[in-house]
Amino acid sequence: MSTLPLRAALAVAAATAFAACAPRKPVTAPSPAGDPRNNLKAGLFDAAEYASNLKVVAKAVSPKGFLGETNSDLAFTGNYVIQGNYNGPVVWDISTPSAPKLVVAYECPASQNDVSVYKNLMFMSAEAMNGRVDCKPGGVRDVVSKDRVRGVRIFDITNIREPKLVANVQTCRGSHTHTVLEDPKDKENVYIYVSGSSGIRPAGELAECVGNLASSEAKSSRLRIEIIKVPLADPSKAAIVNRANIFAGLAAPKAHGPSEADKKEVEAAKARGAFMVFVPAINQEMELPPQFTQPVIEGLMKARGGTTPNAADSAAARPVVEARVKAMFEAEGMTANTSTVISEGSQCHDITVYPALGLAGGACEGHGLLLDISNPIAPVRLDAVADSNFAYWHSATFNNDGTKLLFSDEWGGGGSPKCRPLDKPEWGANAIFEIVNKKLVFKSYYKIPTYQTANENCVAHNGSLIPIPGRDVMVQAWYQGGISVFDWTDAANPKEIASFDRGPVDGTRMEMGGSWSVYWYNGNIVSSEIARGMDVAQLVPSQYISQNEIDAANTVKWDYLNAQGQPKISWPPSFALAKAFTDQLERKGCVAPAKIGDIRAQIATAEKANGAARNAALSKLVADVEGSRSCDPAKVDLLKKALQDLQALAM
């Protein structure tokens, strides 16, 4: 364990004593090669750990029957965390963040079982072939069956200990993920944007699904996102109200192919006789996992009456395996796209909506999209970007004022090590854009400044904003790369300011694990750990974030949160808010230390006073801070408004 908690405690004490002090030495290494997260000891529950500028306050282990199944996305309501799991949703009570309590683990197998909430409703994605309409285990054996669900499940969680399934909304390509959209103009319904990445279902299972028509045909199911309308008065009547084509006219994106690290691994795999397959969708050759090859080899062995597979069995299995994989790729629309236009099998992976601004960011495999969602059932594409450094546009996050949009690249699909020394820093990273006149303008990339081993799946994944006032700060999951907190206020120069990481699940081979998603919720950073359970962390003060900024962030309270339904952050009046803006002026270094000290002293005087005396002190302070306007006019205006809001409370 690092000594960071002790240093953090000292920093808190120093901040309390004199509000500000000389910056501490950065604990984040300046170069990936020297980062302390490199080469941590492996282990499922005893891996070495490293934390920088945050503390992990709880590590909850998945319950029996769910441990060992993949933990997926998170949603929040009240004091509860709802964690998706491939065996069903798991609900935790984090009223005491340091001691999460299991509320219920509800069996309902499918994948990815990504979850969202709206008041008393929970929504869950189902895409795999094993999902049943009754939530029972056992799957569905028939190729075509009315017992199968591939779409969005809707539960009533009025009693969160006993979720009640009220509807299964079937979709043509299942639901890999989904997004709940609250239209400010419509209080009677919520809408769900469905991102499904499976092949189009046969008409025998869902009559409205049409896979044999070009996307230009009105009845085609190709290049569509399905939009569900959920009547709040009767959620059981939820239904698809539109299938929107937001892809029309897009060009085929360019791909970068394998990295030098990938090429070395392919060569090593071939040398040991591994089964290889070329994946056209990612323009890369990869080793097939045993579940694809072993059944074929064992079948051939038994057919000749053998008890041990031999080289002849492996040789005979290769064309059989290749044919099966090719058929699977064709069924899933994953064949090579030799056209100059977008593949007919394309789909969005994630859509983040920002209802307060009427905008959405679509992370749509080969493209990043900016959408107008002012009409929720008819989204309109405003702009689209592609980048040969991006293999798979995965998720999107706006900054709070909607002037920037960040996209993540899930290069390798999330199950591959993509943070090795020979992997380029702009691959498997984030791309940050400014939004200028409703167009996306590229500014920079951000990737965690650490190297992970070949036994750790690592790439950019899900995250959310942390409501540090006056700044764009985000926490993000990187699978076995851990979690990273970074500042992208300067879109051209993002920088990491906090992190947490463990060693690999297994030090001898690649085993899935790490943070699937991590979100800030009411003062806590909650991470869904794929193989282990759930982590809860909290920021500690550092040279990058002051205690006042943390306190101001923690005044933001939400009743519920879906990270893909991005809420507009607003801060209630507080002295912490005024102190946070003062700290930011000091950090910028253009206000004299004596002046900063004077502002802090006046804030302290006002905070101790009441009524008319407080109002008078605040009025004087508002006038005084105007003298520092030349430093950072926008920040001074934020400080003045924070003080004026406190004045209004004092009247």
XYZ file of C-alpha atoms in Angstrom:
651
model
C 0.000 0.000 0.000
C 1.167 3.517 -0.717
C 1.583 6.183 1.937
C -0.819 8.476 0.106
C -3.630 8.378 2.746
C -1.239 9.813 5.335
C -0.156 12.585 2.994
C -3.812 13.227 2.156
C -4.672 13.568 5.845
C -1.842 16.033 6.324
C -3.068 17.983 3.319
C -6.567 18.171 4.784
C -5.164 19.441 8.076
C -3.049 22.044 6.298
C -6.006 23.205 4.239
C -8.057 23.603 7.408
C -5.314 25.517 9.172
C -4.455 28.061 6.517
C -6.809 27.329 3.615
C -3.935 27.215 1.139
C -0.331 26.173 1.112
C 2.519 25.489 -1.261
C 1.684 22.812 -3.852
C 2.707 19.248 -3.040
C 4.942 17.281 -5.344
C 2.821 15.512 -7.976
C 2.179 11.856 -7.238
C 1.291 11.110 -10.858
C 4.384 10.084 -12.794
C 5.267 12.364 -15.719
C 5.966 9.419 -18.049
C 4.165 6.082 -18.486
C 7.484 4.256 -18.249
C 7.989 5.411 -14.671
C 4.396 5.250 -13.461
C 3.975 3.408 -10.124
C 0.951 1.536 -11.494
C 3.185 -0.457 -13.844
C 3.740 -4.125 -12.966
C 1.609 -4.335 -9.824
C 1.366 -7.803 -8.261
C -1.461 -9.953 -9.619
C -4.324 -11.539 -7.705
C -8.100 -11.715 -7.720
C -8.579 -10.428 -4.167
C -4.967 -9.900 -3.093
C -3.566 -7.874 -5.989
C -1.253 -4.981 -5.197
C -2.919 -1.570 -5.382
C -1.889 1.999 -6.030
C -3.951 5.115 -5.345
C -3.117 8.703 -6.213
C -5.116 11.653 -4.838
C -8.115 9.516 -3.916
C -8.881 6.922 -1.270
C -10.816 3.692 -1.696
C -13.254 3.493 1.209
C -15.010 0.219 0.341
C -14.552 -2.938 -1.742
C -17.793 -4.899 -1.952
C -17.572 -8.476 -3.248
C -20.250 -9.721 -5.633
C -22.707 -12.141 -4.001
C -22.780 -15.880 -4.596
C -24.206 -16.723 -8.004
C -23.067 -13.358 -9.349
C -19.376 -13.465 -8.463
C -17.644 -14.873 -11.523
C -20.303 -13.481 -13.827
C -19.454 -10.211 -15.554
C -20.372 -7.033 -13.683
C -21.442 -4.342 -16.143
C -22.862 -0.824 -15.949
C -24.239 1.216 -13.027
C -27.261 3.369 -12.283
C -28.169 5.217 -9.086
C -31.362 6.053 -7.223
C -31.553 7.522 -3.729
C -28.927 5.784 -1.623
C -28.881 2.762 -3.909
C -26.436 1.625 -6.579
C -27.908 -0.713 -9.182
C -25.152 -2.782 -10.744
C -25.677 -4.697 -13.956
C -24.424 -8.280 -13.996
C -24.742 -10.943 -16.686
C -26.811 -12.975 -14.207
C -29.112 -10.072 -13.286
C -29.075 -6.724 -11.449
C -27.453 -6.384 -8.030
C -28.622 -3.587 -5.713
C -26.346 -2.070 -3.062
C -27.195 0.410 -0.311
C -24.390 2.987 0.030
C -25.988 5.101 2.769
C -22.704 4.420 4.529
C -20.219 4.583 1.643
C -17.514 2.744 3.582
C -19.843 -0.210 4.222
C -22.096 -0.998 1.220
C -24.909 -3.408 2.043
C -26.336 -5.915 -0.381
C -30.063 -5.241 -0.850
C -30.963 -7.803 -3.495
C -29.336 -9.843 -6.247
C -32.133 -10.491 -8.727
C -31.587 -13.420 -11.094
C -32.405 -12.470 -14.682
C -29.690 -13.736 -17.053
C -28.737 -11.906 -20.250
C -26.014 -9.608 -21.461
C -24.972 -6.957 -21.060
C -27.749 -6.255 -18.560
C -26.789 -2.568 -18.609
C -29.145 -0.701 -16.294
C -30.824 2.713 -16.090
C -33.438 4.214 -13.781
C -36.201 6.799 -13.838
C -37.952 7.345 -10.496
C -39.688 4.015 -9.759
C -38.643 2.339 -13.022
C -35.553 0.326 -13.906
C -34.557 -0.502 -17.475
C -32.175 -3.294 -18.466
C -30.602 -4.219 -21.804
C -30.747 -7.754 -23.195
C -28.943 -8.811 -26.358
C -27.576 -12.326 -25.915
C -29.473 -15.389 -27.123
C -29.970 -16.688 -23.559
C -32.361 -13.974 -22.339
C -35.857 -15.240 -21.518
C -39.034 -13.138 -21.349
C -39.702 -14.527 -17.844
C -36.163 -13.824 -16.527
C -35.684 -17.508 -15.706
C -32.289 -19.178 -16.169
C -31.650 -21.930 -18.680
C -31.726 -19.858 -21.838
C -33.633 -20.607 -25.027
C -32.509 -23.551 -27.154
C -34.588 -22.880 -30.260
C -33.097 -20.694 -32.981
C -36.438 -18.877 -33.294
C -38.550 -18.564 -30.155
C -41.183 -16.327 -28.616
C -39.625 -17.099 -25.229
C -36.498 -15.118 -26.066
C -36.053 -11.446 -25.172
C -33.598 -9.269 -27.051
C -34.409 -5.669 -26.265
C -35.169 -3.658 -23.120
C -36.753 -5.020 -19.962
C -38.752 -2.624 -17.764
C -39.125 -3.205 -14.020
C -41.150 -1.476 -11.330
C -38.763 -0.871 -8.414
C -41.191 0.915 -6.089
C -40.079 -1.806 -3.692
C -36.453 -2.048 -4.746
C -36.031 -5.295 -2.807
C -38.569 -6.960 -5.098
C -38.231 -5.703 -8.695
C -41.318 -6.507 -10.754
C -40.981 -7.117 -14.472
C -43.718 -5.102 -16.200
C -42.640 -5.165 -19.865
C -40.220 -6.635 -22.391
C -39.831 -4.359 -25.406
C -38.424 -6.493 -28.216
C -36.035 -4.860 -30.696
C -34.585 -5.984 -34.000
C -30.925 -6.065 -32.977
C -31.324 -6.541 -29.262
C -30.084 -3.943 -26.809
C -26.348 -3.863 -26.178
C -26.824 -0.573 -24.359
C -29.647 1.922 -24.020
C -30.166 5.546 -23.009
C -33.095 7.002 -21.071
C -34.118 10.403 -22.443
C -36.207 12.756 -20.336
C -37.750 15.304 -22.688
C -38.189 18.622 -20.818
C -41.347 19.255 -22.881
C -42.983 15.898 -22.092
C -43.684 14.989 -18.470
C -45.933 12.039 -19.292
C -43.363 9.830 -21.019
C -39.699 8.953 -21.076
C -37.916 7.723 -24.177
C -35.254 5.085 -24.656
C -32.657 5.147 -27.409
C -31.619 1.551 -28.082
C -28.160 0.629 -29.354
C -28.198 -2.986 -30.540
C -25.146 -4.647 -32.047
C -26.363 -8.178 -32.782
C -27.530 -9.403 -36.164
C -31.040 -8.491 -37.303
C -33.525 -10.970 -35.882
C -35.500 -13.261 -38.174
C -39.037 -12.161 -39.026
C -40.289 -15.426 -37.508
C -39.211 -14.149 -34.117
C -40.065 -10.469 -34.607
C -42.196 -9.697 -37.649
C -41.183 -6.061 -38.078
C -37.486 -6.923 -38.461
C -36.359 -6.768 -42.089
C -32.739 -7.574 -42.793
C -32.844 -8.210 -46.528
C -33.591 -4.645 -47.629
C -31.050 -1.879 -48.110
C -31.007 0.812 -45.432
C -32.475 3.288 -47.921
C -35.731 1.313 -47.886
C -38.261 2.584 -45.333
C -39.013 -0.878 -43.937
C -35.353 -1.875 -43.573
C -33.943 -2.622 -40.121
C -30.434 -1.705 -41.217
C -28.689 1.432 -39.935
C -31.438 2.164 -37.432
C -31.580 3.108 -33.766
C -34.843 2.017 -32.206
C -36.698 4.520 -30.025
C -39.030 3.335 -27.272
C -41.739 5.493 -25.715
C -42.549 4.616 -22.106
C -45.873 6.010 -20.767
C -45.209 6.757 -17.108
C -48.847 6.169 -16.213
C -48.638 2.615 -17.595
C -45.092 1.431 -18.418
C -46.449 -1.933 -19.546
C -47.573 -0.169 -22.748
C -44.034 0.840 -23.690
C -43.433 0.353 -27.403
C -41.159 1.305 -30.267
C -42.324 4.579 -31.841
C -39.585 5.091 -34.422
C -36.554 3.511 -36.042
C -34.328 6.450 -36.896
C -31.568 6.373 -39.495
C -28.907 8.789 -38.242
C -26.216 7.231 -40.443
C -27.419 8.045 -43.957
C -24.710 9.418 -46.231
C -21.741 8.668 -43.963
C -18.506 7.496 -45.555
C -16.736 4.308 -44.531
C -14.150 5.082 -41.828
C -10.488 4.156 -42.157
C -8.915 1.685 -39.713
C -5.399 1.666 -38.307
C -4.885 -2.093 -38.008
C -2.706 -3.839 -35.411
C -0.114 -2.179 -33.212
C 3.470 -3.401 -32.944
C 2.490 -5.171 -29.719
C -0.375 -6.920 -31.527
C 1.928 -8.055 -34.344
C 4.362 -9.599 -31.868
C 1.515 -11.455 -30.119
C 0.129 -12.759 -33.426
C 3.574 -14.049 -34.412
C 3.969 -15.773 -31.042
C 0.486 -17.324 -31.271
C 1.139 -18.694 -34.749
C 4.468 -20.116 -33.605
C 2.726 -22.210 -30.954
C 0.063 -23.393 -33.432
C -2.857 -21.346 -32.148
C -6.073 -21.023 -34.139
C -6.097 -17.581 -35.762
C -8.890 -15.627 -37.414
C -8.950 -12.363 -39.304
C -11.636 -10.030 -37.959
C -12.612 -7.734 -40.843
C -14.570 -5.335 -38.667
C -11.381 -4.367 -36.823
C -8.954 -5.114 -39.658
C -6.916 -7.376 -37.409
C -5.881 -11.006 -36.951
C -6.486 -12.504 -33.515
C -6.285 -15.783 -31.635
C -9.553 -17.649 -31.194
C -10.487 -18.482 -27.606
C -10.791 -22.202 -26.674
C -14.606 -22.176 -26.582
C -14.580 -21.803 -30.379
C -12.011 -24.500 -31.075
C -12.122 -27.181 -28.362
C -15.628 -28.537 -29.133
C -14.668 -29.075 -32.798
C -11.354 -30.751 -31.948
C -12.976 -33.011 -29.357
C -15.757 -33.930 -31.807
C -13.224 -35.043 -34.407
C -11.293 -36.974 -31.764
C -14.400 -38.871 -30.660
C -15.421 -39.523 -34.282
C -12.202 -41.506 -34.834
C -12.608 -43.282 -31.479
C -9.760 -41.458 -29.771
C -9.436 -40.263 -26.199
C -6.719 -37.647 -26.676
C -6.645 -34.960 -29.390
C -3.721 -35.129 -31.795
C -2.200 -32.960 -34.492
C -4.443 -34.484 -37.155
C -7.541 -33.488 -35.171
C -6.291 -29.909 -34.937
C -5.517 -29.779 -38.649
C -8.932 -31.164 -39.579
C -10.636 -28.728 -37.204
C -9.166 -25.595 -38.791
C -11.393 -25.387 -41.906
C -14.463 -26.264 -39.812
C -13.711 -23.535 -37.274
C -12.919 -20.998 -40.008
C -16.253 -21.713 -41.740
C -18.197 -21.325 -38.492
C -16.483 -18.061 -37.605
C -17.048 -16.709 -41.104
C -20.752 -17.580 -40.880
C -20.945 -15.892 -37.468
C -19.327 -12.719 -38.829
C -21.746 -12.661 -41.759
C -24.762 -13.156 -39.473
C -23.599 -10.352 -37.186
C -22.806 -7.950 -40.032
C -19.081 -8.060 -39.237
C -17.781 -8.719 -42.733
C -15.233 -6.495 -44.416
C -16.613 -3.271 -45.823
C -15.029 -2.711 -49.230
C -17.439 0.099 -50.084
C -16.727 3.796 -49.694
C -19.953 4.260 -47.714
C -20.732 3.157 -44.178
C -21.326 -0.549 -43.616
C -24.980 -1.583 -43.604
C -24.302 -3.434 -40.361
C -23.232 -0.308 -38.453
C -24.900 0.754 -35.227
C -24.278 3.013 -32.253
C -22.621 1.554 -29.205
C -23.673 4.312 -26.819
C -25.666 7.516 -27.082
C -25.291 10.127 -24.353
C -28.167 12.597 -24.225
C -28.043 16.078 -22.708
C -31.743 16.987 -22.557
C -31.212 20.461 -21.056
C -29.354 21.447 -24.243
C -31.334 19.299 -26.681
C -28.145 17.537 -27.778
C -26.784 14.012 -27.868
C -23.399 12.490 -28.576
C -23.528 9.244 -30.503
C -20.532 6.921 -30.246
C -21.342 4.826 -33.276
C -18.620 2.282 -34.046
C -16.844 4.061 -36.910
C -18.065 7.587 -36.196
C -18.711 10.139 -33.507
C -22.016 11.955 -34.021
C -23.490 15.190 -32.694
C -27.294 14.978 -32.663
C -30.188 17.379 -32.218
C -32.733 15.623 -29.959
C -35.169 18.504 -29.499
C -37.729 16.125 -31.014
C -36.970 12.937 -29.047
C -38.510 10.540 -31.563
C -36.752 12.084 -34.558
C -33.092 12.824 -33.763
C -31.232 14.786 -36.443
C -27.532 14.487 -37.145
C -25.755 17.826 -36.901
C -22.217 16.609 -37.511
C -20.149 13.440 -37.809
C -16.440 12.801 -37.367
C -14.207 9.824 -38.107
C -10.588 9.219 -37.158
C -8.219 6.481 -38.330
C -6.739 6.465 -34.805
C -10.111 5.318 -33.476
C -11.012 1.655 -33.916
C -14.418 1.676 -32.188
C -16.250 4.826 -31.066
C -17.685 3.584 -27.792
C -19.096 6.293 -25.503
C -19.524 10.059 -25.231
C -19.511 12.739 -22.519
C -20.328 16.453 -22.763
C -18.739 19.031 -20.522
C -21.279 20.817 -18.347
C -21.799 23.894 -20.517
C -22.060 21.791 -23.685
C -19.131 23.407 -25.475
C -17.051 20.198 -25.619
C -17.695 16.553 -26.377
C -15.401 13.671 -25.450
C -15.517 10.303 -27.211
C -13.829 7.086 -26.062
C -12.310 4.415 -28.296
C -12.825 0.809 -27.214
C -10.061 -0.551 -29.429
C -9.962 -4.331 -29.056
C -13.538 -4.538 -27.789
C -12.690 -4.287 -24.089
C -11.306 -7.816 -23.817
C -7.772 -7.095 -25.011
C -4.649 -5.510 -23.526
C -4.276 -2.160 -25.297
C -2.156 -0.155 -22.823
C 1.147 -1.927 -23.467
C 4.395 -0.029 -24.096
C 4.212 -0.614 -27.862
C 0.579 0.578 -28.137
C 0.277 4.123 -29.440
C -1.063 6.661 -26.905
C -3.690 7.902 -29.372
C -5.113 4.385 -29.878
C -7.695 3.131 -27.370
C -7.857 6.643 -25.945
C -10.290 9.551 -25.692
C -10.700 12.188 -28.387
C -11.752 15.631 -27.183
C -13.687 17.997 -29.435
C -14.940 21.523 -29.043
C -18.449 22.224 -30.361
C -18.305 25.299 -32.587
C -21.438 26.357 -34.470
C -22.841 22.832 -34.012
C -19.715 21.281 -35.525
C -17.096 19.098 -33.849
C -13.561 20.512 -33.835
C -10.816 18.120 -32.717
C -8.483 19.343 -29.967
C -6.561 16.416 -28.404
C -6.331 12.803 -27.209
C -6.150 11.518 -23.641
C -4.942 8.086 -22.540
C -3.922 6.987 -19.054
C -0.203 7.677 -18.497
C 0.686 4.139 -17.433
C 1.705 0.861 -19.032
C -0.310 -2.259 -18.342
C 0.781 -5.835 -18.973
C -0.309 -8.218 -21.735
C -2.438 -9.980 -19.088
C -4.643 -6.930 -18.460
C -7.518 -5.861 -20.679
C -7.122 -2.100 -20.845
C -8.729 0.573 -22.985
C -10.913 3.674 -22.562
C -14.399 2.906 -21.231
C -17.274 4.509 -19.285
C -17.071 7.554 -17.025
C -18.793 10.744 -15.915
C -18.161 14.317 -14.898
C -17.177 15.183 -11.336
C -18.917 18.469 -10.429
C -15.812 20.486 -9.587
C -17.159 24.020 -10.188
C -15.530 26.096 -12.896
C -13.642 23.117 -14.357
C -14.186 20.108 -16.619
C -13.105 17.106 -14.546
C -14.034 13.528 -15.352
C -13.546 10.091 -13.808
C -13.268 7.193 -16.242
C -12.935 3.401 -16.221
C -10.071 1.727 -18.091
C -10.871 -1.921 -17.285
C -7.692 -3.370 -15.713
C -6.038 -0.007 -16.260
C -8.091 1.041 -13.231
C -9.817 4.392 -12.899
C -8.444 7.764 -13.908
C -9.553 11.263 -12.921
C -8.466 13.890 -15.429
C -8.962 17.583 -16.109
C -9.951 18.569 -19.653
C -10.834 22.197 -18.988
C -8.099 22.994 -21.502
C -9.358 20.773 -24.308
C -5.952 20.782 -25.985
C -4.066 19.716 -22.837
C -5.930 17.174 -20.699
C -4.017 15.878 -17.678
C -4.499 13.176 -15.085
C -5.005 14.363 -11.509
C -5.967 11.171 -9.608
C -6.078 7.420 -10.144
C -6.563 3.963 -8.654
C -5.333 0.662 -10.045
C -4.795 -2.970 -9.100
C -2.509 -5.624 -10.487
C -3.943 -8.083 -13.036
C -6.538 -10.677 -12.050
C -4.091 -13.373 -13.187
C -0.377 -12.836 -13.687
C 0.031 -15.832 -16.024
C -2.671 -15.203 -18.628
C -5.254 -12.656 -19.792
C -8.343 -12.867 -17.601
C -11.159 -10.325 -17.803
C -11.399 -7.871 -14.951
C -11.082 -4.243 -13.966
C -13.439 -1.298 -13.923
C -16.291 -1.555 -16.431
C -17.701 1.841 -15.493
C -17.080 4.445 -12.835
C -19.299 7.408 -12.000
C -19.405 10.209 -9.451
C -22.619 10.183 -7.415
C -23.317 12.444 -4.435
C -19.739 12.655 -3.204
C -18.682 9.110 -4.043
C -16.803 7.596 -6.970
C -18.419 4.207 -7.590
C -16.748 1.635 -9.820
C -18.241 -1.579 -11.212
C -15.409 -4.103 -10.976
C -15.962 -6.803 -13.602
C -14.479 -9.751 -11.724
C -14.584 -8.681 -8.104
C -17.606 -6.548 -7.201
C -17.895 -2.835 -6.541
C -15.446 -0.209 -5.303
C -16.308 3.075 -3.611
C -13.717 5.856 -3.567
C -13.510 9.520 -2.645
C -11.253 12.358 -3.728
C -8.669 13.741 -1.333
C -7.103 17.189 -1.637
C -3.943 17.575 -3.694
C -2.127 20.199 -5.714
C -4.721 19.535 -8.435
C -7.943 19.685 -6.406
C -8.413 21.585 -3.168
C -10.558 20.574 -0.223
C -12.800 23.536 -1.022
C -13.343 22.249 -4.557
C -14.211 18.808 -3.184
C -16.601 20.361 -0.660
C -18.265 22.442 -3.392
C -18.646 19.368 -5.602
C -20.240 17.507 -2.721
C -23.003 20.119 -2.418
C -24.404 18.704 -5.677
C -27.049 16.086 -4.824
C -29.013 13.989 -7.286
C -32.126 11.916 -6.642
C -31.020 9.476 -9.346
C -28.411 9.287 -12.084
C -27.919 7.600 -15.421
C -24.555 8.734 -16.761
C -25.782 8.415 -20.363
C -28.647 10.775 -19.523
C -26.392 13.647 -18.608
C -27.923 16.130 -16.144
C -27.130 19.836 -16.122
C -24.994 20.429 -13.032
C -25.866 23.386 -10.826
C -24.343 24.298 -7.493
C -26.402 25.589 -4.559
C -25.071 28.738 -2.849
C -22.328 27.884 -0.366
C -19.177 29.347 1.076
C -17.359 26.263 -0.237
C -18.248 27.398 -3.765
C -16.757 30.870 -3.225
C -13.663 29.337 -1.637
C -13.291 26.915 -4.559
C -13.221 29.766 -7.095
C -10.700 31.595 -4.902
C -8.473 28.491 -4.894
C -8.692 28.340 -8.694
C -7.612 31.976 -9.007
C -4.656 31.214 -6.751
C -3.748 28.097 -8.738
C -3.665 30.128 -11.924
C -1.002 32.290 -10.320
C -2.060 35.700 -11.605
C -3.510 37.105 -8.380
C -0.986 38.301 -5.791
C -0.714 36.004 -2.755
C -1.526 38.908 -0.460
C -4.736 39.579 -2.369
C -5.722 35.898 -2.211
C -5.119 35.981 1.530
C -7.300 39.093 1.850
C -10.152 37.504 -0.119
C -9.979 34.392 2.058
C -9.983 36.464 5.235
C -13.050 38.406 4.101
C -14.870 35.180 3.169
C -14.087 33.791 6.628
C -15.412 36.982 8.259
C -18.634 36.823 6.236
C -19.107 33.138 7.017
C -18.897 33.802 10.763
C -21.349 36.713 10.586
C -25.141 36.617 10.299
C -27.944 38.709 8.812
C -27.067 42.323 7.996
C -23.438 41.928 9.083
C -22.936 38.998 6.708
C -24.629 40.900 3.903
C -22.403 43.944 4.461
C -19.261 41.805 4.478
C -20.301 40.082 1.266
C -21.139 43.405 -0.424
C -17.663 44.744 0.367
C -16.081 41.532 -0.885
C -17.974 41.632 -4.196
C -16.570 45.113 -4.795
C -13.057 44.091 -3.759
C -12.760 41.042 -6.020
C -13.557 43.211 -9.026
C -10.021 44.525 -8.667
C -8.657 41.096 -9.640
C -10.666 40.944 -12.858
C -7.631 41.258 -15.125
C -6.376 37.856 -13.951
C -9.268 35.726 -15.200
C -12.456 37.718 -15.882
C -14.646 34.638 -16.283
C -13.448 33.124 -12.997
C -13.846 36.415 -11.155
C -17.417 36.617 -12.457
C -18.078 33.113 -11.083
C -16.661 34.150 -7.715
C -18.761 37.317 -7.676
C -21.932 35.377 -8.505
C -21.191 32.873 -5.740
C -20.843 35.749 -3.277
C -23.968 37.506 -4.568
C -25.978 34.291 -4.212
C -24.845 34.134 -0.591
C -25.938 37.765 -0.206
C -29.424 36.829 -1.346
C -29.572 34.132 1.337
C -28.410 36.593 4.002
C -31.191 39.088 3.274
